[in-house]
Short mmCIF file of N, CA and C in Angstrom, two decimals:
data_model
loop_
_atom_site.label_atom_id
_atom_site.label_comp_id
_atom_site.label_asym_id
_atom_site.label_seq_id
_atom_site.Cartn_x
_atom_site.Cartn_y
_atom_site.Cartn_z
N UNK A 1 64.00 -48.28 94.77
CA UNK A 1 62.57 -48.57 94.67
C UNK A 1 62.23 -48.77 93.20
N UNK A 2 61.33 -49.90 93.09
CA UNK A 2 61.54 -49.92 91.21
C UNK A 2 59.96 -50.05 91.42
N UNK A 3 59.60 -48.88 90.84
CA UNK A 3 58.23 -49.27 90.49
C UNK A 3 57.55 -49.25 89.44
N UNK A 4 58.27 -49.85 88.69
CA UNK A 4 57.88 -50.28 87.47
C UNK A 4 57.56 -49.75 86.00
N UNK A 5 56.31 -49.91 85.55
CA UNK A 5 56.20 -49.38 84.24
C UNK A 5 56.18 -47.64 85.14
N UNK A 6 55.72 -47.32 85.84
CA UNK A 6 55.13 -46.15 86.58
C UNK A 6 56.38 -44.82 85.93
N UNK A 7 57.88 -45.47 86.27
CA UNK A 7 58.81 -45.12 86.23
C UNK A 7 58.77 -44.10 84.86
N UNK A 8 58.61 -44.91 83.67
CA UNK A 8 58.26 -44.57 82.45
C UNK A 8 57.44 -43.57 81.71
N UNK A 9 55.82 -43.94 82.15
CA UNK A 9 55.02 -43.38 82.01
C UNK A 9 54.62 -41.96 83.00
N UNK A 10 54.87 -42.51 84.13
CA UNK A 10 54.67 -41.41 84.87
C UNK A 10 53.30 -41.30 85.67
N UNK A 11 52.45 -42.20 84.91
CA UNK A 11 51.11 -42.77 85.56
C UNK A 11 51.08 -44.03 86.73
N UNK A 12 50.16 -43.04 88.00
CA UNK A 12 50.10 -44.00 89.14
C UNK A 12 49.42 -45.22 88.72
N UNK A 13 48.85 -45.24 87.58
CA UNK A 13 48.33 -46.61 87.38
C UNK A 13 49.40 -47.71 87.33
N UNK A 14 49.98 -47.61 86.12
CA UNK A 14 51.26 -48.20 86.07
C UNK A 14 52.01 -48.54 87.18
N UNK A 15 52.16 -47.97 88.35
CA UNK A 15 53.10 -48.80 89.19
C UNK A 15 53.06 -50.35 89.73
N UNK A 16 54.45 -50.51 89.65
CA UNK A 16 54.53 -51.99 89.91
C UNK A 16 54.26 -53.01 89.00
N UNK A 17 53.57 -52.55 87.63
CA UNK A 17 53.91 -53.30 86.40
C UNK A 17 54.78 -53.50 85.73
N UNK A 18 55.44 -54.77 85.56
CA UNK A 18 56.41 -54.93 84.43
C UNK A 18 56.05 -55.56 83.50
N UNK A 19 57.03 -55.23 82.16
CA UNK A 19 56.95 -55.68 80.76
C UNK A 19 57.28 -57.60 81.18
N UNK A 20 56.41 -58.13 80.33
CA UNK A 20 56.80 -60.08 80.48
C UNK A 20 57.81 -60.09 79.45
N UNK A 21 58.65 -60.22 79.66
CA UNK A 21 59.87 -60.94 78.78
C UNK A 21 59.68 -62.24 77.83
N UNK A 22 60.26 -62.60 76.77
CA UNK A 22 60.27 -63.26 75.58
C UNK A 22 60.47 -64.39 76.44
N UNK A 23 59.17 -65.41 76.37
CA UNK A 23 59.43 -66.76 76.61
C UNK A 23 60.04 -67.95 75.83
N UNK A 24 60.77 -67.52 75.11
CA UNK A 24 61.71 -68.54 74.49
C UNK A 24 62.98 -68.72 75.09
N UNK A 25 62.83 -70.00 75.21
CA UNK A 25 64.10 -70.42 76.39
C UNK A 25 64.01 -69.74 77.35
N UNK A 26 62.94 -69.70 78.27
CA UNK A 26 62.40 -69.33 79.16
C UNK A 26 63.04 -70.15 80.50
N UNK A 27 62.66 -72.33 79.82
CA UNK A 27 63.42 -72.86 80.71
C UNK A 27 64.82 -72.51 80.90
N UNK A 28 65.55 -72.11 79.91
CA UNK A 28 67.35 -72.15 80.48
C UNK A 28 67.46 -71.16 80.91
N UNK A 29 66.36 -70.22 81.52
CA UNK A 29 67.00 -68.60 81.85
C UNK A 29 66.74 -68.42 83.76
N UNK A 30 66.90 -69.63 84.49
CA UNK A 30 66.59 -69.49 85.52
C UNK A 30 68.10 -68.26 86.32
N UNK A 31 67.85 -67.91 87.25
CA UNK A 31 66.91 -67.63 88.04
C UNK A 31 65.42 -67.03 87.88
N UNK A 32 64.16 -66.76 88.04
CA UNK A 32 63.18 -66.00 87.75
C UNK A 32 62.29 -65.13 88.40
N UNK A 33 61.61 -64.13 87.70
CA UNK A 33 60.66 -63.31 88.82
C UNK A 33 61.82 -61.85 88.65
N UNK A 34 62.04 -60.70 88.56
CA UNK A 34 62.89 -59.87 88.17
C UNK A 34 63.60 -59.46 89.79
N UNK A 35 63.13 -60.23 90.65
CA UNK A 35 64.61 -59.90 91.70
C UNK A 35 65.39 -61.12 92.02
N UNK A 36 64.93 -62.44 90.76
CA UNK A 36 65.83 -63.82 90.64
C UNK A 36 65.51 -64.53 92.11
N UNK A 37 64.13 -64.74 92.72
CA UNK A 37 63.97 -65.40 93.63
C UNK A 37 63.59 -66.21 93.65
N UNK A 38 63.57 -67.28 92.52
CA UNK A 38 62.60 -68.49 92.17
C UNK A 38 63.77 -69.19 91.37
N UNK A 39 63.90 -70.28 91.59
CA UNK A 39 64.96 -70.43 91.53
C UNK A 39 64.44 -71.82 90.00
N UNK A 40 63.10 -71.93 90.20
CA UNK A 40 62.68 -72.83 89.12
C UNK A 40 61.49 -72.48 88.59
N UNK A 41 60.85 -73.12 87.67
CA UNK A 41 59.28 -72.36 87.25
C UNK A 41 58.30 -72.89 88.14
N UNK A 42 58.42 -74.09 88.51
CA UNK A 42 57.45 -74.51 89.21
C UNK A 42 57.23 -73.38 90.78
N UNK A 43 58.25 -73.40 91.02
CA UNK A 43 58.19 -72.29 92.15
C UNK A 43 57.38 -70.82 91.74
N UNK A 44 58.21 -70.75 90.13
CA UNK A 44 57.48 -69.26 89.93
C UNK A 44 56.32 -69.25 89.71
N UNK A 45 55.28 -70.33 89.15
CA UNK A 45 54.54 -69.98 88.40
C UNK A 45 53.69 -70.54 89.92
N UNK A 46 53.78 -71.25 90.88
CA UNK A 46 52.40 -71.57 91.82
C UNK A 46 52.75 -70.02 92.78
N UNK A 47 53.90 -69.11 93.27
CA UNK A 47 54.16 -68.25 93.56
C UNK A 47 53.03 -67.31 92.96
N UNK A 48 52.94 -67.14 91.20
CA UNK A 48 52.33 -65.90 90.48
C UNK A 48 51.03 -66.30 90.45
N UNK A 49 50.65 -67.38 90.46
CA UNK A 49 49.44 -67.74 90.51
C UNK A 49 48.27 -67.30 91.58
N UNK A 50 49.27 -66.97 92.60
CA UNK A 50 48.50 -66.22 94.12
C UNK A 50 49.35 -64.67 94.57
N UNK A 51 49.23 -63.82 93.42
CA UNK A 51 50.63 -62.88 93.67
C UNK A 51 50.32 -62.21 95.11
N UNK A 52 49.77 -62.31 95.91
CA UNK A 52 48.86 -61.51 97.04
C UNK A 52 49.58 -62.42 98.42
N UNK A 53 49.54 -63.46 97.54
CA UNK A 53 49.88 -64.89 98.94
C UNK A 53 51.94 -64.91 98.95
N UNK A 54 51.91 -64.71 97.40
CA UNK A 54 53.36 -64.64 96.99
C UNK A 54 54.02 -63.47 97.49
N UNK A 55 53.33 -62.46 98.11
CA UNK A 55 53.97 -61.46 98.36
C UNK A 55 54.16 -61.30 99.86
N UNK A 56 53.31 -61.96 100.48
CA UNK A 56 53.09 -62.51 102.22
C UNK A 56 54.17 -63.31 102.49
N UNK A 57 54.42 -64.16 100.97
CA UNK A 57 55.63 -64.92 101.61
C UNK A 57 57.04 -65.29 100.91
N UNK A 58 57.24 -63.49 100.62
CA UNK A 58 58.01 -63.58 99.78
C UNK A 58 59.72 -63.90 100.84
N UNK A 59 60.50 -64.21 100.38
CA UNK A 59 61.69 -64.91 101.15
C UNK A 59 62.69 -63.96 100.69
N UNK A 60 63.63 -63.14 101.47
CA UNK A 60 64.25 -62.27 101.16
C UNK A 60 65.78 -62.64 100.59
N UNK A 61 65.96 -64.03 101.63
CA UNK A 61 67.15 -64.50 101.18
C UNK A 61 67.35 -65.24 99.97
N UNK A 62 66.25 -65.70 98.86
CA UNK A 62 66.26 -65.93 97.97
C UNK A 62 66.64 -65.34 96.62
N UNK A 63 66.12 -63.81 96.73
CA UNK A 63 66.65 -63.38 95.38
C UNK A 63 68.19 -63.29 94.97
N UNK A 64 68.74 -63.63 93.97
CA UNK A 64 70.22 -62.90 93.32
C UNK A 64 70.49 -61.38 92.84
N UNK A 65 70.73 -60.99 94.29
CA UNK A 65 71.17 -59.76 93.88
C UNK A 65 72.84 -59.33 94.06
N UNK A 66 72.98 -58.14 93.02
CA UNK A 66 74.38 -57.94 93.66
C UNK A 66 74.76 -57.28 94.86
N UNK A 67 75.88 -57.34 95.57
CA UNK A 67 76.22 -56.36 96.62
C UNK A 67 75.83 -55.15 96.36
N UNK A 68 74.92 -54.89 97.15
CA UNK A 68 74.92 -53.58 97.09
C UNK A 68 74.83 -52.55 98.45
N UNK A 69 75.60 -51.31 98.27
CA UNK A 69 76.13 -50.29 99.37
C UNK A 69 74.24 -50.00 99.79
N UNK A 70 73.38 -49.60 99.94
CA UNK A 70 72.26 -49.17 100.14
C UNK A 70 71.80 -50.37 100.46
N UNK A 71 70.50 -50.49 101.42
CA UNK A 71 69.76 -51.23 101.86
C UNK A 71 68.21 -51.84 101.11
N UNK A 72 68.66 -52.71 100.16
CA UNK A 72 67.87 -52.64 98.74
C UNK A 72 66.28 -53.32 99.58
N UNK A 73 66.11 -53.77 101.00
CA UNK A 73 64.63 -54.36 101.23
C UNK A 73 63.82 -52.73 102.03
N UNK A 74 64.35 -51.98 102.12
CA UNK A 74 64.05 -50.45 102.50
C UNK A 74 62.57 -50.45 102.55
N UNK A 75 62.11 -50.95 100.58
CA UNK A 75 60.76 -51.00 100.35
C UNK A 75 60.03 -52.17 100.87
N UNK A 76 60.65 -52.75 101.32
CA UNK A 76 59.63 -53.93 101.69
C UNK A 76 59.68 -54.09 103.30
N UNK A 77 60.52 -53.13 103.95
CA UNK A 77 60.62 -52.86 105.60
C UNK A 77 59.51 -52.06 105.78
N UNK A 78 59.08 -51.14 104.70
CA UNK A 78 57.45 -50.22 105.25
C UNK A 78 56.15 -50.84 104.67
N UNK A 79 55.36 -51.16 105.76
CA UNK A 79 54.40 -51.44 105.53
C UNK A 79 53.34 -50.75 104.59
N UNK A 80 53.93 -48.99 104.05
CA UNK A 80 52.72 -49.06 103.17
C UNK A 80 52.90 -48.96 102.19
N UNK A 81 54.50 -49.26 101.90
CA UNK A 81 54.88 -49.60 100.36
C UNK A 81 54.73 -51.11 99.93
N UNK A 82 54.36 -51.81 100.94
CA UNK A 82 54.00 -53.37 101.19
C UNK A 82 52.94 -53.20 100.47
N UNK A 83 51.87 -52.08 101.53
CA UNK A 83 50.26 -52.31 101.18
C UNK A 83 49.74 -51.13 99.64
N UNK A 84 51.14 -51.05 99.03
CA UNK A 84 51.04 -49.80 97.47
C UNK A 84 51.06 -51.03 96.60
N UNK A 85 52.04 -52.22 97.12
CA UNK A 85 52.48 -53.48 96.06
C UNK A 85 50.93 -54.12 95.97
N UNK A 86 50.94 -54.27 97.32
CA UNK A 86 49.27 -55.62 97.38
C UNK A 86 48.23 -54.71 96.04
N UNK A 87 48.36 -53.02 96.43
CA UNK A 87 47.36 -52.75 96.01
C UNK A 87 47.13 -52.88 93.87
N UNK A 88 48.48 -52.58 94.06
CA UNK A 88 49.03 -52.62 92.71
C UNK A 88 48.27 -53.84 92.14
N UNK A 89 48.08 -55.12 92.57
CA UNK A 89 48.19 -56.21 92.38
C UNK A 89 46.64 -56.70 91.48
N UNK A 90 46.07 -56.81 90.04
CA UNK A 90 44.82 -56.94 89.60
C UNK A 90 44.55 -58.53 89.12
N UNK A 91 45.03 -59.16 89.42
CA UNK A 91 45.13 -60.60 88.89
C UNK A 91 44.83 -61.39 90.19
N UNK A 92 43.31 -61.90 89.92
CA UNK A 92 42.66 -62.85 91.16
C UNK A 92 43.49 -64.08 91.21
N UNK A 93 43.79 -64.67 92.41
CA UNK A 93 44.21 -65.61 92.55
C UNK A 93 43.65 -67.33 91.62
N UNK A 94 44.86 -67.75 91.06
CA UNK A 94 44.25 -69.07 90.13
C UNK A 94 44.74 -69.90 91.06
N UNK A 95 43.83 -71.05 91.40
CA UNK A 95 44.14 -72.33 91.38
C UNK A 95 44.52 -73.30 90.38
N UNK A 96 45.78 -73.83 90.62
CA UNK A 96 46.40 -74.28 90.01
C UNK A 96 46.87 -75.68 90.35
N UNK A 97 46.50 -76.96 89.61
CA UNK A 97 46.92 -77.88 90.36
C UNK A 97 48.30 -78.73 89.77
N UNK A 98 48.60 -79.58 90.20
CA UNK A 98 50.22 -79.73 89.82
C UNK A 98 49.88 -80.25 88.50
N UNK A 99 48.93 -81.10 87.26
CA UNK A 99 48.99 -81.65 86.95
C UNK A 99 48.90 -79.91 85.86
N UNK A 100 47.99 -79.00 86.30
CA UNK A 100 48.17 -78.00 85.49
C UNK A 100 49.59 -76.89 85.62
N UNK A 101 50.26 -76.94 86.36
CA UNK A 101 52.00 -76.46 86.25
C UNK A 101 52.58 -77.24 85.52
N UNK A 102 52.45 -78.69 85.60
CA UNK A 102 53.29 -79.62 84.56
C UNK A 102 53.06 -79.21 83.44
N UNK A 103 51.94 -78.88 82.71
CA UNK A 103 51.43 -78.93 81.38
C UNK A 103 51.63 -77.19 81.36
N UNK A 104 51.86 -76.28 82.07
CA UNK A 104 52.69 -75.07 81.84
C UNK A 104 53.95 -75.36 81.36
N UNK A 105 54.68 -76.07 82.46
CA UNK A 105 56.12 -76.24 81.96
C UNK A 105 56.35 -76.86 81.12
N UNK A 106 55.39 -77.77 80.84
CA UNK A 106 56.10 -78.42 78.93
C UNK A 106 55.64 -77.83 78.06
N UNK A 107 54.50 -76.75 78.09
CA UNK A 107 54.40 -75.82 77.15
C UNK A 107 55.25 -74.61 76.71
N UNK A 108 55.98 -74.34 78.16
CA UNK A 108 57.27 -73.33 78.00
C UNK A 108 58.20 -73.97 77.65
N UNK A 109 58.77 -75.70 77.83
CA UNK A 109 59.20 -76.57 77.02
C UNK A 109 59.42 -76.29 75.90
N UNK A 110 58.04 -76.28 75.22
CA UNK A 110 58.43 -76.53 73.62
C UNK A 110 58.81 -75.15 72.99
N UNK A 111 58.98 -74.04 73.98
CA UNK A 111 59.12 -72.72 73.50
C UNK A 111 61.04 -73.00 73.18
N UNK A 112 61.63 -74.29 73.84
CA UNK A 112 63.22 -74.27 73.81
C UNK A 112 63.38 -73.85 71.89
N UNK A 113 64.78 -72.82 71.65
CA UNK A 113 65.25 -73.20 70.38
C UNK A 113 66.42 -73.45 70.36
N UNK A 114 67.04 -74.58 70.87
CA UNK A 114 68.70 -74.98 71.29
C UNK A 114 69.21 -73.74 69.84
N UNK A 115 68.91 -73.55 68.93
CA UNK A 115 69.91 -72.82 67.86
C UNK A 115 70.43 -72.11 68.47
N UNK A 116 69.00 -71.13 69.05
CA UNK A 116 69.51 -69.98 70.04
C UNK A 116 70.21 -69.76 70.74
N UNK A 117 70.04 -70.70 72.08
CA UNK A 117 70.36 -70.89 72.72
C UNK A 117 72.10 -70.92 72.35
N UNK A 118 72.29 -71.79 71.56
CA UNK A 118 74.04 -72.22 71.16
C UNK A 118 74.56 -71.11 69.98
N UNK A 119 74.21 -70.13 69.70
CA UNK A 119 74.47 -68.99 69.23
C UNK A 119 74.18 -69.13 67.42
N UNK A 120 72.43 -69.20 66.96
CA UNK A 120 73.28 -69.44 65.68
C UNK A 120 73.45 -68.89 64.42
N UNK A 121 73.72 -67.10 64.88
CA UNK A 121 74.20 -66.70 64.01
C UNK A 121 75.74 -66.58 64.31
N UNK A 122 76.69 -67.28 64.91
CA UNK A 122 77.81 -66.84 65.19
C UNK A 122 78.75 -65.61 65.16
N UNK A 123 79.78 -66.04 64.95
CA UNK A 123 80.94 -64.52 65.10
C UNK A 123 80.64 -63.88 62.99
N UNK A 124 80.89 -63.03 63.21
CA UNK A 124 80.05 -62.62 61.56
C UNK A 124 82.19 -62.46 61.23
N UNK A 125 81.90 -62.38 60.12
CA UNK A 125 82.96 -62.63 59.36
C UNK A 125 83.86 -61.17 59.22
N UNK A 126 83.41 -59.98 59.30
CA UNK A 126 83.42 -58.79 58.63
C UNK A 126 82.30 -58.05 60.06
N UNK A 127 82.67 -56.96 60.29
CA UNK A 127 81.78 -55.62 61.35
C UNK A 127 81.76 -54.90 60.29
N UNK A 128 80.70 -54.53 59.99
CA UNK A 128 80.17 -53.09 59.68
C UNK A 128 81.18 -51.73 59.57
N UNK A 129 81.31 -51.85 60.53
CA UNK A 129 82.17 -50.46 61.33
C UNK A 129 83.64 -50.16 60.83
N UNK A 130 83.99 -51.80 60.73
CA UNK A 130 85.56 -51.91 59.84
C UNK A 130 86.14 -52.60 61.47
N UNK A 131 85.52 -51.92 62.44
CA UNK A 131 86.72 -52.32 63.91
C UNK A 131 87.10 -54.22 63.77
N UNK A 132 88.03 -54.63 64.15
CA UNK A 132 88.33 -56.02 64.18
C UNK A 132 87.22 -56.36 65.06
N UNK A 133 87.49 -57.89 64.63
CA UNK A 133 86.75 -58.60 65.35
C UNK A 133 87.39 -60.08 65.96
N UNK A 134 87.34 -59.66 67.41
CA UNK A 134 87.66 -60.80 68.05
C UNK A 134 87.68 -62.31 67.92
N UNK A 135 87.98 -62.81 67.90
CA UNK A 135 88.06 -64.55 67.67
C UNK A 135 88.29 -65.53 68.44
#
């Protein structure tokens, strides 16, 4: 059960909030959504845009998860950990029309920094530590 910032703090407010992650190179980091069920932004972002509607129809076989021994939809088989998520939920639904997702996604666009992306501080010459360093 991950419920979120709650985990942390310890405050019922907090549940079911998570921290937003660094949108740089946001596009090359698909899968998205933190159980990897969106498989593109356009999906994620008309999905988050209605998180209430997104959660009615959320698709189980979509996320990337690993094998795991325990039955990881547990929380989403009871209805009132269903109706703890809805409640969790403070962000009114936006309408969003495609011409405004496009102009999301080329704004997360220009967040690309190929440097990054292609590593560019490379392999360092020398560790700190003295331990070798691989090559």
């Amino acid at each position: 059960r991950d419920v979120g910032r709650m985990r942390v703090t310890g405050n019922p407010d907090d549940a079911y909030a998570f921290r937003t992650p660094s949108l740089r190179n946001v596009t090359k980091t698909a899968p998205y959504g933190h159980t990897g069920a969106y498989f593109d932004l356009e999906s994620f972002i008309k999905a988050h845009s209605n998180p209430a509607a997104a959660l009615d129809e959320y698709d189980r076989t979509k996320p990337v998860l690993p094998a795991l021994e325990d039955n990881p939809w547990w929380v989403m088989d009871r209805p009132d950990e269903v109706l703890a998520i809805r409640a969790s939920i403070t962000m009114p639904a936006q309408k969003l029309s495609q011409g405004d997702i496009e102009k999301l996604i080329a704004f997360l666009g220009a967040l690309e920094d190929p440097q990054a992306i292609e590593g560019r501080l490379g392999i360092p010459e020398t560790e700190p530590s003295g331990l070798p360093i691989d090559r």
